[in-house]
Structures are given as structure tokens and as C-alpha cells.
mmCIF file of N, CA, C and O in Angstrom:
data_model
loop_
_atom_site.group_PDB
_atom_site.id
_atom_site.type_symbol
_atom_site.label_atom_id
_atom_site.label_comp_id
_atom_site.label_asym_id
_atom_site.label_seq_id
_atom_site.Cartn_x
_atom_site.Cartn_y
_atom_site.Cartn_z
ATOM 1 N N UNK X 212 7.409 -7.518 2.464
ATOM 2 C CA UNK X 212 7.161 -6.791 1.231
ATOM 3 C C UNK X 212 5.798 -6.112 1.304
ATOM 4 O O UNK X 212 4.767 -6.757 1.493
ATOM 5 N N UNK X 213 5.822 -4.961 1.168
ATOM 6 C CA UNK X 213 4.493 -4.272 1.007
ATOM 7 C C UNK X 213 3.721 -4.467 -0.424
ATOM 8 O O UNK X 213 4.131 -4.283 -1.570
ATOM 9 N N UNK X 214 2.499 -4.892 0.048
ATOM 10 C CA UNK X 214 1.624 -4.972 -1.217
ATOM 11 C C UNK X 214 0.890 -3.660 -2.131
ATOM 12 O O UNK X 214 0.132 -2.793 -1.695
ATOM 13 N N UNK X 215 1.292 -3.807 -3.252
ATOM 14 C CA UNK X 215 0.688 -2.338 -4.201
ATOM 15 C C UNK X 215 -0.468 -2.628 -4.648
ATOM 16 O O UNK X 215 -0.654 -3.539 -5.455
ATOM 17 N N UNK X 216 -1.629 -1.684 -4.046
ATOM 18 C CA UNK X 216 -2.904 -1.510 -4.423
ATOM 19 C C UNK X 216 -3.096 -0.620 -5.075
ATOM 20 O O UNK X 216 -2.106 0.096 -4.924
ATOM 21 N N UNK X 217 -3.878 -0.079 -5.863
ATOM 22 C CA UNK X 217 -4.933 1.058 -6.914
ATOM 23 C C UNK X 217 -5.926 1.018 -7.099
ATOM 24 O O UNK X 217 -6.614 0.014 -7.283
ATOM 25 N N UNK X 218 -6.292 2.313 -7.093
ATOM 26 C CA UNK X 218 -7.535 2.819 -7.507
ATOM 27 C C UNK X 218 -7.323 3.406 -9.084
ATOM 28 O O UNK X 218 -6.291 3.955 -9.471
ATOM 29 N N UNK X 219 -8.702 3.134 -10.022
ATOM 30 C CA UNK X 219 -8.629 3.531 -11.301
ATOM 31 C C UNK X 219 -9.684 4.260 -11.354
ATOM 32 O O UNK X 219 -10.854 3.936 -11.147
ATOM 33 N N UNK X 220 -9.120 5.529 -11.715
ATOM 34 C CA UNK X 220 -10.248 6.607 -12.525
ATOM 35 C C UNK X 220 -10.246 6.514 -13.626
ATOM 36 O O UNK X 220 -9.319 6.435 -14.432
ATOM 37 N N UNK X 221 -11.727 6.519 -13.782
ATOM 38 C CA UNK X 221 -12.282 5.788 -15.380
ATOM 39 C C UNK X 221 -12.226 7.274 -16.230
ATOM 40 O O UNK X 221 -13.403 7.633 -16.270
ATOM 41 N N UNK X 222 -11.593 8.048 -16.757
ATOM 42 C CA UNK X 222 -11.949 9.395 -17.526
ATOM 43 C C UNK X 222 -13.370 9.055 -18.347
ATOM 44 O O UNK X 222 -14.010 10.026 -18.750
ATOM 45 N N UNK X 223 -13.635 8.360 -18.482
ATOM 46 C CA UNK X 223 -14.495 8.248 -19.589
ATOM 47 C C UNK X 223 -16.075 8.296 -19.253
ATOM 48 O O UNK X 223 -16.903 9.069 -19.734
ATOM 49 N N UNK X 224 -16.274 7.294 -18.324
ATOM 50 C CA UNK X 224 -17.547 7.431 -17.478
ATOM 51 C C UNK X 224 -17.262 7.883 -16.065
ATOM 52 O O UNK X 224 -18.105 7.590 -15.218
ATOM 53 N N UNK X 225 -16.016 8.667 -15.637
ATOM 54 C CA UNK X 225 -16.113 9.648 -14.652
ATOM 55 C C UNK X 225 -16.494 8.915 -13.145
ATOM 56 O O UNK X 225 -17.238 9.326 -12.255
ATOM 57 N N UNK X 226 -15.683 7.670 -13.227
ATOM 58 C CA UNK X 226 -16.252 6.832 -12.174
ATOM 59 C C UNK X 226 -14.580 6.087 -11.624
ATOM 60 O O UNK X 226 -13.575 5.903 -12.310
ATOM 61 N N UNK X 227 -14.798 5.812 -10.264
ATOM 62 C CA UNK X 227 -13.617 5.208 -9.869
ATOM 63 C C UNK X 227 -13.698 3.998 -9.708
ATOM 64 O O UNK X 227 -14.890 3.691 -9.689
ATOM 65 N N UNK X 228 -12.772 2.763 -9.526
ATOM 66 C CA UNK X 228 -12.779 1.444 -9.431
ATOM 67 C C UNK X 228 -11.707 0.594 -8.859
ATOM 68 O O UNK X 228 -10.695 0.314 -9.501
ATOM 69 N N UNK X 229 -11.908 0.227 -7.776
ATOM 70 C CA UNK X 229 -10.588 -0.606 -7.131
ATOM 71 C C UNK X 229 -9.791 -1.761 -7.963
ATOM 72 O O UNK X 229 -10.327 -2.869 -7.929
ATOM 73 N N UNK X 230 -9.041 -1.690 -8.424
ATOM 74 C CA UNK X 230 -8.150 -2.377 -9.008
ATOM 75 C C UNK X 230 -7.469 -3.809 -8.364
ATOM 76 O O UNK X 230 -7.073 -3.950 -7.207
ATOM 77 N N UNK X 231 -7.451 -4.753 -9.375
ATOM 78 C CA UNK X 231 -6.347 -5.807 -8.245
ATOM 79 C C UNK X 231 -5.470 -5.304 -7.564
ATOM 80 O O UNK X 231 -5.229 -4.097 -7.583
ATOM 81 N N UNK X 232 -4.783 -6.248 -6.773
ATOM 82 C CA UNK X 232 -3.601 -6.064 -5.735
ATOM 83 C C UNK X 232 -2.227 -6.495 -6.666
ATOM 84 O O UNK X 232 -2.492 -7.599 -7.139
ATOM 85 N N UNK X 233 -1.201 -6.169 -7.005
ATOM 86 C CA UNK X 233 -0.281 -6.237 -7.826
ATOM 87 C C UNK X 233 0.819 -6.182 -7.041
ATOM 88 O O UNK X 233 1.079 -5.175 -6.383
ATOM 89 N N UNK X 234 1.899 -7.740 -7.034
ATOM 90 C CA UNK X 234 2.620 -8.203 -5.862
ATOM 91 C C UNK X 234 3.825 -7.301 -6.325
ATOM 92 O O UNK X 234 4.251 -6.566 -5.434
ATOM 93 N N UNK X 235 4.515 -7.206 -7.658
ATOM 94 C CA UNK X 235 5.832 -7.282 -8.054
ATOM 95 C C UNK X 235 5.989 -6.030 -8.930
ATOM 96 O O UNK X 235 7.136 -5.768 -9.292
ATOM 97 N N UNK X 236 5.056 -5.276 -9.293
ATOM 98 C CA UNK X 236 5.047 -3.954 -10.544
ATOM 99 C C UNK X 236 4.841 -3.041 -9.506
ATOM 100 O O UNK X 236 3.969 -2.988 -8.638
ATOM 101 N N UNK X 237 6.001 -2.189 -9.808
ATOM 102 C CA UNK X 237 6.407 -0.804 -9.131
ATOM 103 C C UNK X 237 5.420 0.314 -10.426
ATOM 104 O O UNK X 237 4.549 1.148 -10.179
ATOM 105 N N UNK X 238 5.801 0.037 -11.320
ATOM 106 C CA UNK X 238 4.442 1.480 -12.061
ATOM 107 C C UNK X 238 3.938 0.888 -12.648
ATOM 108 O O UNK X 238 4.348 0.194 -13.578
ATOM 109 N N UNK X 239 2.507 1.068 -12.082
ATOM 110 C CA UNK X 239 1.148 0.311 -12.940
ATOM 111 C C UNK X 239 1.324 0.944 -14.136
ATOM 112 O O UNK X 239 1.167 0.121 -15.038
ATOM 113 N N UNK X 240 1.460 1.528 -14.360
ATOM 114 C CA UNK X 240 1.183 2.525 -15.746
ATOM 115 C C UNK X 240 1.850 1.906 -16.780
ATOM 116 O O UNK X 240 1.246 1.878 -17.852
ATOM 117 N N UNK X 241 3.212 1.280 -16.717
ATOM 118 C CA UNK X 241 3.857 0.465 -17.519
ATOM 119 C C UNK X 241 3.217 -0.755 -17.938
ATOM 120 O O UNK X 241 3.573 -1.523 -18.832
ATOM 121 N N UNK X 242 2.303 -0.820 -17.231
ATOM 122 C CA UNK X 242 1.428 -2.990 -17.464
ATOM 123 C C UNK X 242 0.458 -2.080 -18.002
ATOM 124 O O UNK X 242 0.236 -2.883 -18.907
ATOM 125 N N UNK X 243 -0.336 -1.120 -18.273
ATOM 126 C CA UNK X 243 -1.891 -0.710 -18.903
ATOM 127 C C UNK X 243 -1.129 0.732 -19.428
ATOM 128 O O UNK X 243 -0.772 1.695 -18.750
ATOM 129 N N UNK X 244 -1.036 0.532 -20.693
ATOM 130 C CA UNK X 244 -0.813 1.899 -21.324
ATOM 131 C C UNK X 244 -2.363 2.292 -22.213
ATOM 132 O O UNK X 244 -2.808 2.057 -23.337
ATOM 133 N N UNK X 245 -2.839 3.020 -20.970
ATOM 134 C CA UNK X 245 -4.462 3.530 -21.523
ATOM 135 C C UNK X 245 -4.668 5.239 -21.396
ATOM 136 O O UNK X 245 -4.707 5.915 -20.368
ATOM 137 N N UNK X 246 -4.741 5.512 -22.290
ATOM 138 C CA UNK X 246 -5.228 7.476 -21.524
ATOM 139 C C UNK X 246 -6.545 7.357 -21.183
ATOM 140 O O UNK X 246 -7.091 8.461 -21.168
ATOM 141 N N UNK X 247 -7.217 6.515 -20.924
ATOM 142 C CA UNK X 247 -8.477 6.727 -20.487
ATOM 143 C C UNK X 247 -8.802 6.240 -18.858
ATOM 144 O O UNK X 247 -9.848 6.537 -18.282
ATOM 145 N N UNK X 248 -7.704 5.444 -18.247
ATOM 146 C CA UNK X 248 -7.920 5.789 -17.013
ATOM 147 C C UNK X 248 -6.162 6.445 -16.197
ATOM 148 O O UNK X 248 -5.101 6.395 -16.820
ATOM 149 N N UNK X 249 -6.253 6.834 -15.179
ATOM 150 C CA UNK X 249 -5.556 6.856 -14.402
ATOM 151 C C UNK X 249 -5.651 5.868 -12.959
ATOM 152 O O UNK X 249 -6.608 5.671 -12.210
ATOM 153 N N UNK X 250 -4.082 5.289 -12.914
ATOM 154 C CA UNK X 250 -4.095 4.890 -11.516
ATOM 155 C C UNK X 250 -3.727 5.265 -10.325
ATOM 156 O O UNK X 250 -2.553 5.628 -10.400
ATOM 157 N N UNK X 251 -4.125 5.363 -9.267
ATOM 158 C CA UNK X 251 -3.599 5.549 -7.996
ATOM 159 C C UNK X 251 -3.682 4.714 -7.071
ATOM 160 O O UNK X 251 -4.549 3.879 -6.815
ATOM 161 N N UNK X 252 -1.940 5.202 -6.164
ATOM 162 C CA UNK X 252 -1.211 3.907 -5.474
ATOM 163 C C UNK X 252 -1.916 3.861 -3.964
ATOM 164 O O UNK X 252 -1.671 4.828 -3.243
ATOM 165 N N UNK X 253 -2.516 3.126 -3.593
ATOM 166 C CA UNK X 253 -2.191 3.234 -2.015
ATOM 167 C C UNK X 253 -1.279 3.611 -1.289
ATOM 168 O O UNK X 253 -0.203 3.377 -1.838
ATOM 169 N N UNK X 254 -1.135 4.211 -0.055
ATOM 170 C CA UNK X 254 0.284 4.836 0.508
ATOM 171 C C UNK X 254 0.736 3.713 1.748
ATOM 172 O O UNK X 254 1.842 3.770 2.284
ATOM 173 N N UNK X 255 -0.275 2.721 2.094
ATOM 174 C CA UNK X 255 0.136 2.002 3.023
ATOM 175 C C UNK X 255 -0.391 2.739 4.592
ATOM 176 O O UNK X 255 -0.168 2.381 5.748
ATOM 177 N N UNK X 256 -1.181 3.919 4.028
ATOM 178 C CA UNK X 256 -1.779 4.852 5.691
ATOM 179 C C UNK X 256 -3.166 4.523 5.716
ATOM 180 O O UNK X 256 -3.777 4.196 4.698
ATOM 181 N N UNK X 257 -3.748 4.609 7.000
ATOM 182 C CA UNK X 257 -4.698 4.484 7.211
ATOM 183 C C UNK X 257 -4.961 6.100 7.673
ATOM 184 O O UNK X 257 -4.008 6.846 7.901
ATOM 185 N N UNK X 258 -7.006 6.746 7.830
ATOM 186 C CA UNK X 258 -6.786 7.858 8.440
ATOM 187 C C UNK X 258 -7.244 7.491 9.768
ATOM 188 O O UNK X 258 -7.203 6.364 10.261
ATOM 189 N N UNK X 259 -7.798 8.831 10.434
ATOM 190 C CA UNK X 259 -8.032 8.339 11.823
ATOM 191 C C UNK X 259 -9.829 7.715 11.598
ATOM 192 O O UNK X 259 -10.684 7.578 12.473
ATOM 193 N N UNK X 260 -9.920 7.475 10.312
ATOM 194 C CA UNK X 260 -11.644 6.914 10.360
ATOM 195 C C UNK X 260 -11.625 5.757 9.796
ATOM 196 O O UNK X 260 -12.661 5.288 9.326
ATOM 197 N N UNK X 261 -10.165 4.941 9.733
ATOM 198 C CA UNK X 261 -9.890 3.567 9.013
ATOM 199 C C UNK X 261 -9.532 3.551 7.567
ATOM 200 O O UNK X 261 -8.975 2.561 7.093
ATOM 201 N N UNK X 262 -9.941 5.025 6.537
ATOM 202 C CA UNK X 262 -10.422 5.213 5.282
ATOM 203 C C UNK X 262 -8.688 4.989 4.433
ATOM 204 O O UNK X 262 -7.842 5.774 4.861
ATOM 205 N N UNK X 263 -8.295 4.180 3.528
ATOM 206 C CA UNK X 263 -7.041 4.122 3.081
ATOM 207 C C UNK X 263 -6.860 5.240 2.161
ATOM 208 O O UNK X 263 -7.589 5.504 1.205
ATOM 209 N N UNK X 264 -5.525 6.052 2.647
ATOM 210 C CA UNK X 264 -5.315 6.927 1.794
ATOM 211 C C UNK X 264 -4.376 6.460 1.090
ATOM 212 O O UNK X 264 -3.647 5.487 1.282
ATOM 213 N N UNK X 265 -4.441 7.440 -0.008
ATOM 214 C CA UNK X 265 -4.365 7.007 -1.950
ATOM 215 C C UNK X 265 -2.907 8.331 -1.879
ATOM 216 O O UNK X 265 -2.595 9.263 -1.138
ATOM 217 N N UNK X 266 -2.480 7.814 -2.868
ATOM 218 C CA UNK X 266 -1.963 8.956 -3.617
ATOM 219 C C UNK X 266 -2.719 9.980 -4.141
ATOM 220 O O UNK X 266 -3.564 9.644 -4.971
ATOM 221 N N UNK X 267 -2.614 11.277 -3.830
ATOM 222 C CA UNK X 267 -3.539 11.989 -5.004
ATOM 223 C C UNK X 267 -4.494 12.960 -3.654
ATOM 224 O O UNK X 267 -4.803 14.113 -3.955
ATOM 225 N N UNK X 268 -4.774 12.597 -2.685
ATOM 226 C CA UNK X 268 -5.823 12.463 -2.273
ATOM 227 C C UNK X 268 -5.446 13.851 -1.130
ATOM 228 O O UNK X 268 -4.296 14.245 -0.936
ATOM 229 N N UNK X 269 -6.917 14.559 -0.337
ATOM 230 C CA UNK X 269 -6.699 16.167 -0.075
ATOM 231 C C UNK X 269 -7.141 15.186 1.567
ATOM 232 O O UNK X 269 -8.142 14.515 1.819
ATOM 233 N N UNK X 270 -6.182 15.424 2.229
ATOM 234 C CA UNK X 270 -6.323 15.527 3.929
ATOM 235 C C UNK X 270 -6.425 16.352 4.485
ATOM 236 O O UNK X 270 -6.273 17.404 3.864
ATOM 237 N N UNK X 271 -6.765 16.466 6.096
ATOM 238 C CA UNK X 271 -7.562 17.712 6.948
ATOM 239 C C UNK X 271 -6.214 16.883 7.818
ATOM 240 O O UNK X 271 -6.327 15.695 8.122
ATOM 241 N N UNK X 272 -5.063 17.622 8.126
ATOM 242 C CA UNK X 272 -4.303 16.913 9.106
ATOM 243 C C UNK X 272 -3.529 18.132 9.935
ATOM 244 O O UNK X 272 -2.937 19.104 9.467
ATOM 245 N N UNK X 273 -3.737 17.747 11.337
ATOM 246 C CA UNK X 273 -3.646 17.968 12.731
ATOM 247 C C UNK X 273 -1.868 18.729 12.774
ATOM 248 O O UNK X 273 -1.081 18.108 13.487
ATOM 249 N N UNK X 274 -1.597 19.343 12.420
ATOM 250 C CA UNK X 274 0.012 19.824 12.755
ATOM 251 C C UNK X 274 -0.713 20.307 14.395
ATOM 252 O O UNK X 274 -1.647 20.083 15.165
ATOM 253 N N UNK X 275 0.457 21.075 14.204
ATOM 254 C CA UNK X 275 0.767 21.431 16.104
ATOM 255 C C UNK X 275 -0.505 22.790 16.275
ATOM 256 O O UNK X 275 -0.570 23.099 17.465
ATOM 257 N N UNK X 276 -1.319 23.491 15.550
ATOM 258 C CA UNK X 276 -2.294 24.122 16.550
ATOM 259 C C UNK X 276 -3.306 24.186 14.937
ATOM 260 O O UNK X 276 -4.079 25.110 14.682
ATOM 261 N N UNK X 277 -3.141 23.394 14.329
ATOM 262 C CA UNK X 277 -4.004 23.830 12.786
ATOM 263 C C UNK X 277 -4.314 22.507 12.162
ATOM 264 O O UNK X 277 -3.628 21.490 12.258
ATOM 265 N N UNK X 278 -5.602 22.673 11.413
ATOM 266 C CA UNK X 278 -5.928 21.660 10.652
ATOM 267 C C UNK X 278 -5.799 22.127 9.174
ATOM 268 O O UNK X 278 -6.765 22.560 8.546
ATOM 269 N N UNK X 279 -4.279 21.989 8.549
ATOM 270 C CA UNK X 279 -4.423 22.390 7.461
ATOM 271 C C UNK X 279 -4.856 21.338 6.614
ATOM 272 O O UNK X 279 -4.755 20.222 7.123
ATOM 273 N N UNK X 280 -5.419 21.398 5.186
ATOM 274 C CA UNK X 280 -5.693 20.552 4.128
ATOM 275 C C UNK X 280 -3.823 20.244 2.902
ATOM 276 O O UNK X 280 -3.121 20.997 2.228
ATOM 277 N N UNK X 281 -3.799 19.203 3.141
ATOM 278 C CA UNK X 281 -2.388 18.552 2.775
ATOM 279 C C UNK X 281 -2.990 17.790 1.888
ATOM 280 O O UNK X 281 -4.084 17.227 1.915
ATOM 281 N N UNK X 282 -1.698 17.858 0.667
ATOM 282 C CA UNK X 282 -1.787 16.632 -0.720
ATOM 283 C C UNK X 282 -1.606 15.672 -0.186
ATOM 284 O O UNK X 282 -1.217 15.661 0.982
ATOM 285 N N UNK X 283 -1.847 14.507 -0.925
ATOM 286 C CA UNK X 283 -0.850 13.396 -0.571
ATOM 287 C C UNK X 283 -0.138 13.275 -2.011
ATOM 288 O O UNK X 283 -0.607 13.503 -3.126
ATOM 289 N N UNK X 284 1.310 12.787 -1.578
ATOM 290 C CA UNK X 284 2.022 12.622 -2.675
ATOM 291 C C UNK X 284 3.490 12.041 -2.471
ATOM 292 O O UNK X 284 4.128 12.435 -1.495
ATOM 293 N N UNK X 285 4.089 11.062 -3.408
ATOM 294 C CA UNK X 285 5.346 11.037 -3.795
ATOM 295 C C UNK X 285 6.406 11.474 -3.415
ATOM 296 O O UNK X 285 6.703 12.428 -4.133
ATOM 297 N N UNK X 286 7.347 11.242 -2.466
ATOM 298 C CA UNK X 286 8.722 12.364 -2.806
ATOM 299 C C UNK X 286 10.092 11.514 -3.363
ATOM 300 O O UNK X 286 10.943 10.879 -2.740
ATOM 301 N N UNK X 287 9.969 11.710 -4.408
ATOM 302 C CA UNK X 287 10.884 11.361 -4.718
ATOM 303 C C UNK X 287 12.293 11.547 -4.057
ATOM 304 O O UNK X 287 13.207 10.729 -3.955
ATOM 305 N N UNK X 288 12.225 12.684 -3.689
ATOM 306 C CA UNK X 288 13.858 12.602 -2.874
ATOM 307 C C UNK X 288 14.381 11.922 -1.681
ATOM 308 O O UNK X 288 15.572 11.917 -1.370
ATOM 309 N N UNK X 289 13.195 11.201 -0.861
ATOM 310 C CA UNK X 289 13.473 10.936 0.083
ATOM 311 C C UNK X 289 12.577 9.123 -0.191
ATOM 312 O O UNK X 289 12.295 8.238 0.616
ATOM 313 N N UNK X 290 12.451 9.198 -1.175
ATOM 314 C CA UNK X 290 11.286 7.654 -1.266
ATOM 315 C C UNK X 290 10.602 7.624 -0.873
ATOM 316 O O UNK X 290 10.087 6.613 -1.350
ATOM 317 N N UNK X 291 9.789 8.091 -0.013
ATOM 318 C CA UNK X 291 8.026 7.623 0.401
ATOM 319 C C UNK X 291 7.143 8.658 0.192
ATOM 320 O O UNK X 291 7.575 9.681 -0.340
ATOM 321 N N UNK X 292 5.799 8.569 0.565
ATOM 322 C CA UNK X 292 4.652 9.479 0.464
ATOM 323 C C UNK X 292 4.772 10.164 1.706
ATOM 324 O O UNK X 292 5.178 9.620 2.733
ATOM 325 N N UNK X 293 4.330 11.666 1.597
ATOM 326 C CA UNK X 293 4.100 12.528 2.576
ATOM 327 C C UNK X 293 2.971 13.281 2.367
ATOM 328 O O UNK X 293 2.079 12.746 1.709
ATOM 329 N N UNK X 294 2.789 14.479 2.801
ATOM 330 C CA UNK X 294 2.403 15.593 2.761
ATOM 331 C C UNK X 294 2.715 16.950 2.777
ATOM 332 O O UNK X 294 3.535 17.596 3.429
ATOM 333 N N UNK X 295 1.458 17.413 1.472
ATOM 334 C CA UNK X 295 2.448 18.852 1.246
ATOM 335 C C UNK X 295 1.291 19.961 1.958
ATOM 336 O O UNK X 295 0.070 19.904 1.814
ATOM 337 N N UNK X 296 1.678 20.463 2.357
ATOM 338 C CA UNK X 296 0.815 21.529 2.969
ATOM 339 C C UNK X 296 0.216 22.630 1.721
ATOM 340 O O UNK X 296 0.939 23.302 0.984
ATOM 341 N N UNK X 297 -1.094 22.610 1.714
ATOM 342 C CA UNK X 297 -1.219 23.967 0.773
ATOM 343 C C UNK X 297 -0.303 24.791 0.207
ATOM 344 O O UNK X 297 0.576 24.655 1.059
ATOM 345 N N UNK X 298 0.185 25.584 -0.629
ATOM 346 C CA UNK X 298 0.861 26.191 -0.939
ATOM 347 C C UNK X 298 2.455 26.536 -0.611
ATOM 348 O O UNK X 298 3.146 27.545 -0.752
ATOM 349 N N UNK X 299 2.699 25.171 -0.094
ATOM 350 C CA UNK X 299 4.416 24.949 0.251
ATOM 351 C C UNK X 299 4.912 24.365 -0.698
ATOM 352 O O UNK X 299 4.063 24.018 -1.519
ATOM 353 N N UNK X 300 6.361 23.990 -1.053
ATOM 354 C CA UNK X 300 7.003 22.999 -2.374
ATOM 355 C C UNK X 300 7.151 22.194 -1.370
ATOM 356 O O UNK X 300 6.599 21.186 -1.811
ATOM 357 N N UNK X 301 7.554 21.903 -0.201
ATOM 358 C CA UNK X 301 8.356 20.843 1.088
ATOM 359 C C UNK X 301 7.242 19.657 0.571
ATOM 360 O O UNK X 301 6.162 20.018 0.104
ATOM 361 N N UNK X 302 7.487 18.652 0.655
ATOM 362 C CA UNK X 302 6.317 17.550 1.483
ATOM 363 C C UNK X 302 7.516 16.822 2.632
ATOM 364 O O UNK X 302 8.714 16.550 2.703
ATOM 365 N N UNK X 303 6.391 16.752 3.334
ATOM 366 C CA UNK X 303 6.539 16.321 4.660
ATOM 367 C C UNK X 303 6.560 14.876 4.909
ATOM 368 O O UNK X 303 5.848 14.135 4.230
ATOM 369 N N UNK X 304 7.376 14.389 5.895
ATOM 370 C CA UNK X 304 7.464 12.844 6.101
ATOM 371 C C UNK X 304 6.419 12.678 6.976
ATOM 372 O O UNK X 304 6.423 13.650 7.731
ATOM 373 N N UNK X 305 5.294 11.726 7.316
ATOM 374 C CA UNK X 305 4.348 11.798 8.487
ATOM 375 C C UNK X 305 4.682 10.182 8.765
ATOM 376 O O UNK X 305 4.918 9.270 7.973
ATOM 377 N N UNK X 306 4.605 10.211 10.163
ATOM 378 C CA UNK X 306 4.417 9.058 10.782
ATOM 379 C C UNK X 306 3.153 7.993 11.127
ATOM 380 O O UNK X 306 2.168 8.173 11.842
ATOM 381 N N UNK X 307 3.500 7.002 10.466
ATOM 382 C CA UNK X 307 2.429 6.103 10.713
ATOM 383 C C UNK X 307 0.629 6.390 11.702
ATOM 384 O O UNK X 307 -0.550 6.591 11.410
ATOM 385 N N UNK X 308 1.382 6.249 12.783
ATOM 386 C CA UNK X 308 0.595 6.084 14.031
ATOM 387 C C UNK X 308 -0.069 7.435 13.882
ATOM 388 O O UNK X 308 -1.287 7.565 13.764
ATOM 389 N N UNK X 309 1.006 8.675 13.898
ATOM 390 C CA UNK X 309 0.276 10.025 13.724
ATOM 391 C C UNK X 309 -0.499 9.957 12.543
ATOM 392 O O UNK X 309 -1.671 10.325 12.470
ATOM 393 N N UNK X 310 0.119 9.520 11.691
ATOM 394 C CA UNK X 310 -1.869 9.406 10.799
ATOM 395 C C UNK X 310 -2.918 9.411 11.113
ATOM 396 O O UNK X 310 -3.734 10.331 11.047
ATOM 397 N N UNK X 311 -3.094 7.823 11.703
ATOM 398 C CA UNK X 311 -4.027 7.290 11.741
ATOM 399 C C UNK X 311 -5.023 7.686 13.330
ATOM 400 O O UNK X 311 -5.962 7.136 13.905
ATOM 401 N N UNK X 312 -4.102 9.061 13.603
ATOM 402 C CA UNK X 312 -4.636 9.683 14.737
ATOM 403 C C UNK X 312 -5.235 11.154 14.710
ATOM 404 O O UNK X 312 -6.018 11.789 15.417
ATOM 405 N N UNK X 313 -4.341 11.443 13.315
ATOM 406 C CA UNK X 313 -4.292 13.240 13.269
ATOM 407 C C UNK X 313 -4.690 13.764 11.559
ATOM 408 O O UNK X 313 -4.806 14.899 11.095
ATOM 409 N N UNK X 314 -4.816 12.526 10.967
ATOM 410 C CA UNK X 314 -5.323 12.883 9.336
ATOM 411 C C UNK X 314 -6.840 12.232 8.858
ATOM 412 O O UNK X 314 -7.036 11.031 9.045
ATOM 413 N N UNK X 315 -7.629 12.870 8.392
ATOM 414 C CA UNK X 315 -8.630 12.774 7.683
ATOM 415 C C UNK X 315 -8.917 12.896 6.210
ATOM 416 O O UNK X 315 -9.052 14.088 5.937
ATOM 417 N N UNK X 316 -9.054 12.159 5.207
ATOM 418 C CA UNK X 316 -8.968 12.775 4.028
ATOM 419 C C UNK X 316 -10.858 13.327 3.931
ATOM 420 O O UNK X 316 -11.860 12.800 4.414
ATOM 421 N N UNK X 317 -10.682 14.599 3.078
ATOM 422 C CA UNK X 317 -11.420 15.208 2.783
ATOM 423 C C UNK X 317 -11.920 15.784 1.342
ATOM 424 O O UNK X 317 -12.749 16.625 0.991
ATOM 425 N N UNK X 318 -10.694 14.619 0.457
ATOM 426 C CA UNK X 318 -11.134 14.939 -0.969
ATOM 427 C C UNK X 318 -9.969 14.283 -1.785
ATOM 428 O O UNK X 318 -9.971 14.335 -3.015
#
């Protein structure tokens, strides 16, 4: 079973905060109904500098001759997190290992 981690952005004092580890709740958002922070999920990736990427979060990742800047995000249609390339609708399935070889987050 993969463990669900978050990060909480505080809207209020504009500050972020690692959240417990939460074994069994698929949407945090349902256990804390707050508009004053937002949560974000861990994706279970590492980049190539160890740094855990989040949902939400802007990568510098290695395709075949370019370092474009990619979302991270959700796909619902296919169940896991990918990447969307700048200005595409696709997100992309990425592989583990190629992550943690060919992605950097940068924001």
C-alpha cells in the first residue's frame, strides 16, 4: 500500500507545512474542510536531486532533445500522476526510474 503524504499551503500567512502521513484517506480535503489552506499529495517520485515531487508542482524534464518545464498532475483517465507539457491538454505517463534521472522540479 502506498502511503499518502501532503503538503499544506497556509493562504493566510502564505507559508507551506508538511502535513502528517495519512494511511487510509484518499481526499484529504474531505477530513479538513478549511478554505484557508490547500493540500497537496505526494506523487510517490523522487527528482534526479532526491527532492519529492508534489502534485501541483513545475518540473525541468529531459524528453528526447529538450528540457521542457511540465505540471505535475492527476489524470484521471488513466489513474496516476504525470506530466503535462506546457501548453498541451495530454499529460503524460513518466516512469519511475526516468524521473529520478531526467526531472527536476523548478517551481
Amino acid at each position: 500500500m502506498r502511503i499518502n503524504k501532503y503538503k499544506c499551503w497556509d493562504k493566510i500567512h502564505k507559508v507551506m507545512h508538511n502535513y502528517p502521513i495519512f494511511h487510509e484517506y484518499t481526499d484529504i480535503n474531505d477530513q479538513f474542510e478549511d478554505e484557508d489552506f490547500i493540500f497537496i499529495q505526494f506523487t510517490g517520485l523522487l527528482d534526479k536531486n532526491g527532492t519529492e515531487i508534489y502534485c501541483g508542482d513545475i518540473v525541468s524534464y529531459e524528453w528526447v532533445n529538450d528540457h521542457s518545464p511540465c505540471f505535475v498532475e492527476w489524470d484521471d483517465e488513466c489513474s496516476r500522476f504525470g506530466f503535462r507539457d506546457k501548453g498541451e491538454a495530454q499529460i503524460y505517463g513518466v516512469n519511475k526510474s526516468d524521473v529520478s534521472k531526467r526531472a527536476e522540479i523548478i517551481g
